């Protein structure tokens, strides 16, 4: 598809000069319209006109005035004007023409090639100006859409520049905090902190995002007209090709209601677990006294043992509930460290599980030493959870392997079994609360746990500044790995 040739209005009262100029431009491929006076030029010029070649000395009105009128009229203000004069040829004439709005000034007679080259140059300028205007309109449109999207967003949004100065904040922010909102455009981080000290943890996240250029996430508590509110915060920096932060967008979600419900649930679980301890202890002690007293027939003895077994299982569940509540409400499971050997903890745990699973093979290999400062009771609980799970979720004829290896700066524990692999979609959630593994077809009876064992295990490991991981596949089996820094 070919583009339409540019339309040029050639204005000159000298017929011969006008003819020569129009002839040169026509041969160069342009569309040319002639005018012999200033008024005729103003009448013929339109938004379709690309360029006006305008003589300065016209019989009715000055070419300078014609140029001014063209440039000040909305219909023709985008038209290019090239003065071409044989009389007004002094430096002052040229300067005056350009000051009145002309885009170029040539003195006649002019070489045809120079004239065509000058016209092409001006038309390229006009095309560039059109593209810039179109791009500016598109940028303005997109900016308007972005401003509308941010302003109408349901969650609070704030935009900061590279120095941390507030560029904009949407209405949802002011609604969520009421009179406590201090995020006015132009405010600095230090200025806002001076007005509202509760912003300290949030503003520190903003500083980290500005300094590192990395996304920051967190939960902050901020005062509002409705009291203390809790917000989940995501800070997303925008960086250039050199990694320099250009801006940071903050989005917040009010999670006060959900957090209150979660805290109530966890407090309730903690109180329930605590209050269940007393009747359970009474039940267990009564059953133990019956067993010690003796004189029970076979059925009575069997029922007494069943009571004791069930009481032990309930006691484990209650301890898990209390550990869970502590970890969620108290910032983690508390540990009391003391010098010790974690290898001894692993050996005791394996021996106890061998005794309680006489038909199973549990292999133990150790290398190096396990000396360090540990909470031995808590680590025994964690290792017991992992080895117990390995026995529960693997075939009875297979062996469970436990490895302990001491390095200079850490101790690594591995627990491996050849049971059915953990499905890939479940792997990221293995250490979550209230999750149980998928039982084998050979398992019978109701599940024996609450699905808190692995969650508590990771919390115990994290309380030792370590980490717990899992890998599972059909070919390699399942391996839980614990890293404990010394």
CSV table of N, CA and C in Angstrom, one decimal, residues 108-229:
chain,number,residue,atom,x,y,z
A,108,UNK,N,15.2,33.4,-2.5
A,108,UNK,CA,15.1,33.1,-3.9
A,108,UNK,C,16.1,34.0,-4.7
A,109,UNK,N,16.6,33.5,-5.9
A,109,UNK,CA,16.2,32.2,-6.4
A,109,UNK,C,17.0,31.1,-5.6
A,110,UNK,N,16.3,29.9,-5.6
A,110,UNK,CA,16.9,28.8,-4.8
A,110,UNK,C,17.1,27.6,-5.8
A,111,UNK,N,18.2,26.9,-5.5
A,111,UNK,CA,18.5,25.7,-6.4
A,111,UNK,C,17.3,24.7,-6.2
A,112,UNK,N,16.8,24.1,-7.3
A,112,UNK,CA,15.7,23.1,-7.2
A,112,UNK,C,16.0,22.0,-6.2
A,113,UNK,N,17.2,21.5,-6.3
A,113,UNK,CA,17.6,20.3,-5.4
A,113,UNK,C,17.6,20.7,-3.9
A,114,UNK,N,18.1,22.0,-3.7
A,114,UNK,CA,18.0,22.5,-2.3
A,114,UNK,C,16.6,22.6,-1.8
A,115,UNK,N,15.7,23.2,-2.7
A,115,UNK,CA,14.3,23.4,-2.3
A,115,UNK,C,13.7,22.0,-2.0
A,116,UNK,N,13.9,21.0,-2.8
A,116,UNK,CA,13.2,19.7,-2.6
A,116,UNK,C,13.8,19.1,-1.3
A,117,UNK,N,15.1,19.2,-1.1
A,117,UNK,CA,15.7,18.7,0.1
A,117,UNK,C,15.2,19.4,1.4
A,118,UNK,N,15.0,20.7,1.3
A,118,UNK,CA,14.5,21.4,2.4
A,118,UNK,C,13.1,21.0,2.7
A,119,UNK,N,12.3,20.8,1.7
A,119,UNK,CA,10.9,20.4,1.9
A,119,UNK,C,10.8,19.0,2.5
A,120,UNK,N,11.7,18.1,2.0
A,120,UNK,CA,11.7,16.7,2.6
A,120,UNK,C,12.1,16.8,4.1
A,121,UNK,N,13.1,17.7,4.4
A,121,UNK,CA,13.5,17.8,5.8
A,121,UNK,C,12.4,18.3,6.7
A,122,UNK,N,11.7,19.3,6.2
A,122,UNK,CA,10.6,19.8,7.0
A,122,UNK,C,9.4,18.8,7.2
A,123,UNK,N,9.2,18.0,6.1
A,123,UNK,CA,8.1,17.0,6.2
A,123,UNK,C,8.5,15.9,7.2
A,124,UNK,N,9.8,15.6,7.2
A,124,UNK,CA,10.3,14.6,8.2
A,124,UNK,C,10.0,15.1,9.6
A,125,UNK,N,10.3,16.4,9.8
A,125,UNK,CA,10.1,17.0,11.1
A,125,UNK,C,8.6,17.0,11.4
A,126,UNK,N,7.7,17.3,10.5
A,126,UNK,CA,6.3,17.2,10.7
A,126,UNK,C,5.9,15.8,11.1
A,127,UNK,N,6.4,14.8,10.4
A,127,UNK,CA,6.0,13.4,10.7
A,127,UNK,C,6.5,13.0,12.1
A,128,UNK,N,7.7,13.5,12.5
A,128,UNK,CA,8.2,13.2,13.8
A,128,UNK,C,7.4,13.9,14.9
A,129,UNK,N,7.0,15.1,14.6
A,129,UNK,CA,6.1,15.8,15.5
A,129,UNK,C,4.8,15.1,15.7
A,130,UNK,N,4.2,14.6,14.6
A,130,UNK,CA,3.0,13.8,14.7
A,130,UNK,C,3.1,12.6,15.5
A,131,UNK,N,4.2,11.9,15.3
A,131,UNK,CA,4.5,10.6,16.1
A,131,UNK,C,4.6,10.9,17.5
A,132,UNK,N,5.3,12.1,17.8
A,132,UNK,CA,5.5,12.4,19.2
A,132,UNK,C,4.2,12.8,19.9
A,133,UNK,N,3.4,13.5,19.1
A,133,UNK,CA,2.0,13.9,19.7
A,133,UNK,C,1.2,12.7,19.9
A,134,UNK,N,1.2,11.7,19.0
A,134,UNK,CA,0.5,10.5,19.1
A,134,UNK,C,1.0,9.7,20.3
A,135,UNK,N,2.3,9.6,20.4
A,135,UNK,CA,2.8,8.9,21.5
A,135,UNK,C,2.5,9.5,22.9
A,136,UNK,N,2.5,10.9,22.9
A,136,UNK,CA,2.2,11.6,24.1
A,136,UNK,C,0.7,11.4,24.5
A,137,UNK,N,-0.1,11.3,23.5
A,137,UNK,CA,-1.6,11.1,23.7
A,137,UNK,C,-1.7,9.7,24.3
A,138,UNK,N,-1.0,8.7,23.7
A,138,UNK,CA,-1.1,7.3,24.2
A,138,UNK,C,-0.6,7.2,25.6
A,139,UNK,N,0.5,7.8,25.9
A,139,UNK,CA,1.1,7.8,27.3
A,139,UNK,C,0.1,8.4,28.2
A,140,UNK,N,-0.4,9.6,27.8
A,140,UNK,CA,-1.4,10.2,28.7
A,140,UNK,C,-2.6,9.4,29.0
A,141,UNK,N,-3.1,8.7,27.9
A,141,UNK,CA,-4.2,7.8,28.1
A,141,UNK,C,-3.9,6.6,29.0
A,142,UNK,N,-2.7,6.0,28.8
A,142,UNK,CA,-2.4,4.9,29.7
A,142,UNK,C,-2.2,5.4,31.1
A,143,UNK,N,-1.6,6.6,31.3
A,143,UNK,CA,-1.4,7.1,32.6
A,143,UNK,C,-2.7,7.4,33.3
A,144,UNK,N,-3.7,7.9,32.5
A,144,UNK,CA,-5.0,8.1,33.1
A,144,UNK,C,-5.7,6.8,33.5
A,145,UNK,N,-5.5,5.7,32.6
A,145,UNK,CA,-6.1,4.4,33.0
A,145,UNK,C,-5.5,3.9,34.2
A,146,UNK,N,-4.1,4.0,34.3
A,146,UNK,CA,-3.4,3.6,35.5
A,146,UNK,C,-3.9,4.3,36.8
A,147,UNK,N,-4.0,5.6,36.7
A,147,UNK,CA,-4.5,6.4,37.8
A,147,UNK,C,-5.9,6.0,38.2
A,148,UNK,N,-6.8,5.7,37.2
A,148,UNK,CA,-8.1,5.3,37.5
A,148,UNK,C,-8.1,3.9,38.2
A,149,UNK,N,-7.3,3.0,37.6
A,149,UNK,CA,-7.2,1.7,38.2
A,149,UNK,C,-6.8,1.7,39.7
A,150,UNK,N,-5.7,2.5,39.9
A,150,UNK,CA,-5.2,2.6,41.3
A,150,UNK,C,-6.2,3.3,42.2
A,151,UNK,N,-6.8,4.4,41.7
A,151,UNK,CA,-7.8,5.1,42.6
A,151,UNK,C,-9.0,4.3,42.9
A,152,UNK,N,-9.4,3.4,42.0
A,152,UNK,CA,-10.6,2.6,42.2
A,152,UNK,C,-10.3,1.2,42.9
A,153,UNK,N,-9.1,0.9,43.1
A,153,UNK,CA,-8.7,-0.4,43.7
A,153,UNK,C,-9.3,-0.4,45.1
A,154,UNK,N,-9.7,-1.6,45.5
A,154,UNK,CA,-10.3,-1.8,46.8
A,154,UNK,C,-9.3,-1.8,47.9
A,155,UNK,N,-8.1,-2.2,47.6
A,155,UNK,CA,-7.0,-2.2,48.7
A,155,UNK,C,-6.2,-1.0,48.6
A,156,UNK,N,-5.6,-0.6,49.7
A,156,UNK,CA,-4.7,0.6,49.8
A,156,UNK,C,-3.5,0.4,48.9
A,157,UNK,N,-3.2,1.5,48.1
A,157,UNK,CA,-2.0,1.4,47.2
A,157,UNK,C,-1.3,2.8,47.3
A,158,UNK,N,0.0,2.7,47.5
A,158,UNK,CA,0.8,3.9,47.5
A,158,UNK,C,2.0,3.8,46.5
A,159,UNK,N,2.3,4.8,45.8
A,159,UNK,CA,3.4,4.8,44.9
A,159,UNK,C,4.5,5.8,45.4
A,160,UNK,N,5.8,5.3,45.5
A,160,UNK,CA,6.9,6.1,46.0
A,160,UNK,C,7.9,6.3,44.8
A,161,UNK,N,8.6,7.4,44.8
A,161,UNK,CA,9.7,7.6,43.8
A,161,UNK,C,11.0,6.9,44.4
A,162,UNK,N,12.1,7.1,43.6
A,162,UNK,CA,13.3,6.4,44.0
A,162,UNK,C,13.9,6.9,45.3
A,163,UNK,N,13.5,8.1,45.8
A,163,UNK,CA,14.0,8.6,47.1
A,163,UNK,C,13.0,8.2,48.3
A,164,UNK,N,11.9,7.6,48.0
A,164,UNK,CA,10.9,7.3,49.0
A,164,UNK,C,9.9,8.3,49.2
A,165,UNK,N,9.9,9.3,48.4
A,165,UNK,CA,8.8,10.4,48.4
A,165,UNK,C,7.5,9.9,47.9
A,166,UNK,N,6.4,10.2,48.5
A,166,UNK,CA,5.1,9.7,48.0
A,166,UNK,C,4.7,10.4,46.7
A,167,UNK,N,4.4,9.6,45.7
A,167,UNK,CA,3.9,10.2,44.4
A,167,UNK,C,2.4,10.3,44.4
A,168,UNK,N,1.8,9.2,44.9
A,168,UNK,CA,0.3,9.2,45.0
A,168,UNK,C,-0.1,8.1,45.9
A,169,UNK,N,-1.3,8.3,46.4
A,169,UNK,CA,-2.0,7.3,47.3
A,169,UNK,C,-3.4,7.2,47.0
A,170,UNK,N,-4.0,6.1,46.9
A,170,UNK,CA,-5.4,6.0,46.5
A,170,UNK,C,-6.4,6.2,47.7
A,171,UNK,N,-7.7,6.3,47.3
A,171,UNK,CA,-8.7,6.6,48.3
A,171,UNK,C,-8.8,5.5,49.3
A,172,UNK,N,-8.6,4.3,48.9
A,172,UNK,CA,-8.7,3.2,49.9
A,172,UNK,C,-7.8,3.3,51.0
A,173,UNK,N,-6.6,3.9,50.8
A,173,UNK,CA,-5.7,4.1,51.9
A,173,UNK,C,-6.2,5.0,53.0
A,174,UNK,N,-6.8,6.2,52.5
A,174,UNK,CA,-7.4,7.1,53.4
A,174,UNK,C,-8.6,6.6,54.1
A,175,UNK,N,-9.4,5.7,53.4
A,175,UNK,CA,-10.6,5.1,54.0
A,175,UNK,C,-10.1,4.1,55.1
A,176,UNK,N,-9.1,3.4,54.8
A,176,UNK,CA,-8.7,2.3,55.8
A,176,UNK,C,-8.1,2.9,57.1
A,177,UNK,N,-7.5,4.1,57.0
A,177,UNK,CA,-6.8,4.7,58.2
A,177,UNK,C,-7.5,5.9,58.7
A,178,UNK,N,-8.4,6.5,57.9
A,178,UNK,CA,-9.1,7.6,58.3
A,178,UNK,C,-8.2,8.8,58.6
A,179,UNK,N,-8.4,9.5,59.7
A,179,UNK,CA,-7.6,10.7,60.0
A,179,UNK,C,-6.2,10.4,60.3
A,180,UNK,N,-5.8,9.1,60.5
A,180,UNK,CA,-4.5,8.7,60.8
A,180,UNK,C,-3.6,8.6,59.5
A,181,UNK,N,-4.2,8.7,58.4
A,181,UNK,CA,-3.5,8.6,57.1
A,181,UNK,C,-2.6,9.8,56.9
A,182,UNK,N,-1.3,9.6,56.6
A,182,UNK,CA,-0.3,10.6,56.5
A,182,UNK,C,0.3,10.6,55.1
A,183,UNK,N,-0.1,9.7,54.2
A,183,UNK,CA,0.5,9.5,52.9
A,183,UNK,C,0.1,10.5,51.9
A,184,UNK,N,0.3,11.8,52.2
A,184,UNK,CA,0.0,12.8,51.2
A,184,UNK,C,1.1,12.9,50.1
A,185,UNK,N,0.8,13.2,48.9
A,185,UNK,CA,1.8,13.3,47.8
A,185,UNK,C,2.9,14.3,48.3
A,186,UNK,N,4.1,14.0,48.1
A,186,UNK,CA,5.3,14.8,48.4
A,186,UNK,C,5.8,14.5,49.8
A,187,UNK,N,5.2,13.7,50.6
A,187,UNK,CA,5.7,13.4,51.9
A,187,UNK,C,6.9,12.5,51.8
A,188,UNK,N,7.9,12.6,52.7
A,188,UNK,CA,9.0,11.8,52.8
A,188,UNK,C,8.9,10.7,53.8
A,189,UNK,N,9.7,9.7,53.8
A,189,UNK,CA,9.6,8.6,54.8
A,189,UNK,C,9.8,9.1,56.2
A,190,UNK,N,10.8,9.9,56.4
A,190,UNK,CA,11.1,10.5,57.7
A,190,UNK,C,10.0,11.4,58.2
A,191,UNK,N,9.4,12.2,57.2
A,191,UNK,CA,8.3,13.1,57.6
A,191,UNK,C,7.1,12.3,58.1
A,192,UNK,N,6.8,11.2,57.4
A,192,UNK,CA,5.6,10.4,57.8
A,192,UNK,C,5.9,9.7,59.1
A,193,UNK,N,7.1,9.2,59.3
A,193,UNK,CA,7.5,8.6,60.6
A,193,UNK,C,7.3,9.6,61.8
A,194,UNK,N,7.7,10.8,61.5
A,194,UNK,CA,7.6,11.8,62.6
A,194,UNK,C,6.1,12.0,62.9
A,195,UNK,N,5.2,11.9,62.0
A,195,UNK,CA,3.8,12.1,62.2
A,195,UNK,C,3.1,10.9,62.8
A,196,UNK,N,3.6,9.7,62.5
A,196,UNK,CA,3.0,8.4,62.9
A,196,UNK,C,4.0,7.4,63.2
A,197,UNK,N,4.4,7.2,64.5
A,197,UNK,CA,5.4,6.3,64.9
A,197,UNK,C,5.1,4.8,64.6
A,198,UNK,N,3.8,4.5,64.5
A,198,UNK,CA,3.4,3.1,64.2
A,198,UNK,C,3.8,2.7,62.8
A,199,UNK,N,4.1,3.7,61.9
A,199,UNK,CA,4.5,3.3,60.6
A,199,UNK,C,6.0,2.8,60.5
A,200,UNK,N,6.7,2.8,61.6
A,200,UNK,CA,8.1,2.4,61.6
A,200,UNK,C,8.4,1.1,60.9
A,201,UNK,N,7.8,-0.1,61.3
A,201,UNK,CA,8.1,-1.4,60.6
A,201,UNK,C,7.7,-1.3,59.1
A,202,UNK,N,6.6,-0.7,58.8
A,202,UNK,CA,6.2,-0.6,57.4
A,202,UNK,C,7.2,0.2,56.6
A,203,UNK,N,7.6,1.4,57.1
A,203,UNK,CA,8.5,2.2,56.4
A,203,UNK,C,9.9,1.6,56.2
A,204,UNK,N,10.3,0.7,57.2
A,204,UNK,CA,11.5,0.0,57.1
A,204,UNK,C,11.5,-1.0,55.9
A,205,UNK,N,10.3,-1.6,55.6
A,205,UNK,CA,10.1,-2.5,54.5
A,205,UNK,C,10.3,-1.7,53.2
A,206,UNK,N,9.8,-0.4,53.2
A,206,UNK,CA,9.9,0.4,52.0
A,206,UNK,C,11.4,0.7,51.8
A,207,UNK,N,12.1,1.0,52.8
A,207,UNK,CA,13.5,1.3,52.7
A,207,UNK,C,14.3,0.1,52.1
A,208,UNK,N,14.0,-1.1,52.6
A,208,UNK,CA,14.7,-2.3,52.1
A,208,UNK,C,14.4,-2.4,50.6
A,209,UNK,N,13.1,-2.2,50.2
A,209,UNK,CA,12.7,-2.4,48.8
A,209,UNK,C,13.5,-1.4,47.9
A,210,UNK,N,13.6,-0.1,48.4
A,210,UNK,CA,14.3,0.9,47.7
A,210,UNK,C,15.8,0.6,47.6
A,211,UNK,N,16.4,0.0,48.7
A,211,UNK,CA,17.8,-0.3,48.7
A,211,UNK,C,18.2,-1.5,47.9
A,212,UNK,N,17.4,-2.5,48.0
A,212,UNK,CA,17.7,-3.8,47.3
A,212,UNK,C,17.1,-4.0,46.0
A,213,UNK,N,16.0,-3.3,45.7
A,213,UNK,CA,15.3,-3.5,44.4
A,213,UNK,C,14.5,-4.9,44.4
A,214,UNK,N,14.3,-5.5,45.6
A,214,UNK,CA,13.6,-6.8,45.6
A,214,UNK,C,12.3,-6.6,46.3
A,215,UNK,N,11.4,-7.5,45.9
A,215,UNK,CA,10.0,-7.5,46.4
A,215,UNK,C,10.1,-7.8,47.9
A,216,UNK,N,9.4,-7.0,48.7
A,216,UNK,CA,9.3,-7.2,50.2
A,216,UNK,C,7.9,-7.5,50.6
A,217,UNK,N,7.7,-8.5,51.5
A,217,UNK,CA,6.4,-8.9,52.0
A,217,UNK,C,6.5,-8.9,53.5
A,218,UNK,N,5.3,-8.6,54.1
A,218,UNK,CA,5.3,-8.6,55.6
A,218,UNK,C,3.9,-8.3,56.0
A,219,UNK,N,3.7,-8.3,57.3
A,219,UNK,CA,2.4,-8.0,58.0
A,219,UNK,C,2.7,-6.9,59.0
A,220,UNK,N,2.0,-5.8,59.0
A,220,UNK,CA,2.2,-4.7,59.8
A,220,UNK,C,0.9,-4.3,60.5
A,221,UNK,N,1.1,-3.7,61.7
A,221,UNK,CA,-0.1,-3.2,62.5
A,221,UNK,C,-0.1,-1.7,62.5
A,222,UNK,N,-1.1,-1.1,62.0
A,222,UNK,CA,-1.2,0.4,61.9
A,222,UNK,C,-2.5,0.9,62.6
A,223,UNK,N,-2.3,2.0,63.2
A,223,UNK,CA,-3.4,2.7,63.9
A,223,UNK,C,-4.4,3.3,62.9
A,224,UNK,N,-5.7,3.3,63.2
A,224,UNK,CA,-6.7,3.9,62.3
A,224,UNK,C,-7.8,4.4,63.2
A,225,UNK,N,-8.8,5.1,62.6
A,225,UNK,CA,-9.9,5.6,63.4
A,225,UNK,C,-10.7,4.5,64.0
A,226,UNK,N,-10.6,3.3,63.4
A,226,UNK,CA,-11.3,2.1,64.0
A,226,UNK,C,-10.4,1.3,64.9
A,227,UNK,N,-9.3,1.8,65.3
A,227,UNK,CA,-8.4,1.1,66.2
A,227,UNK,C,-7.3,0.4,65.4
A,228,UNK,N,-6.6,-0.5,66.1
A,228,UNK,CA,-5.4,-1.1,65.4
A,228,UNK,C,-5.9,-2.1,64.3
A,229,UNK,N,-5.3,-1.9,63.1
A,229,UNK,CA,-5.6,-2.8,62.0
A,229,UNK,C,-4.4,-3.5,61.5
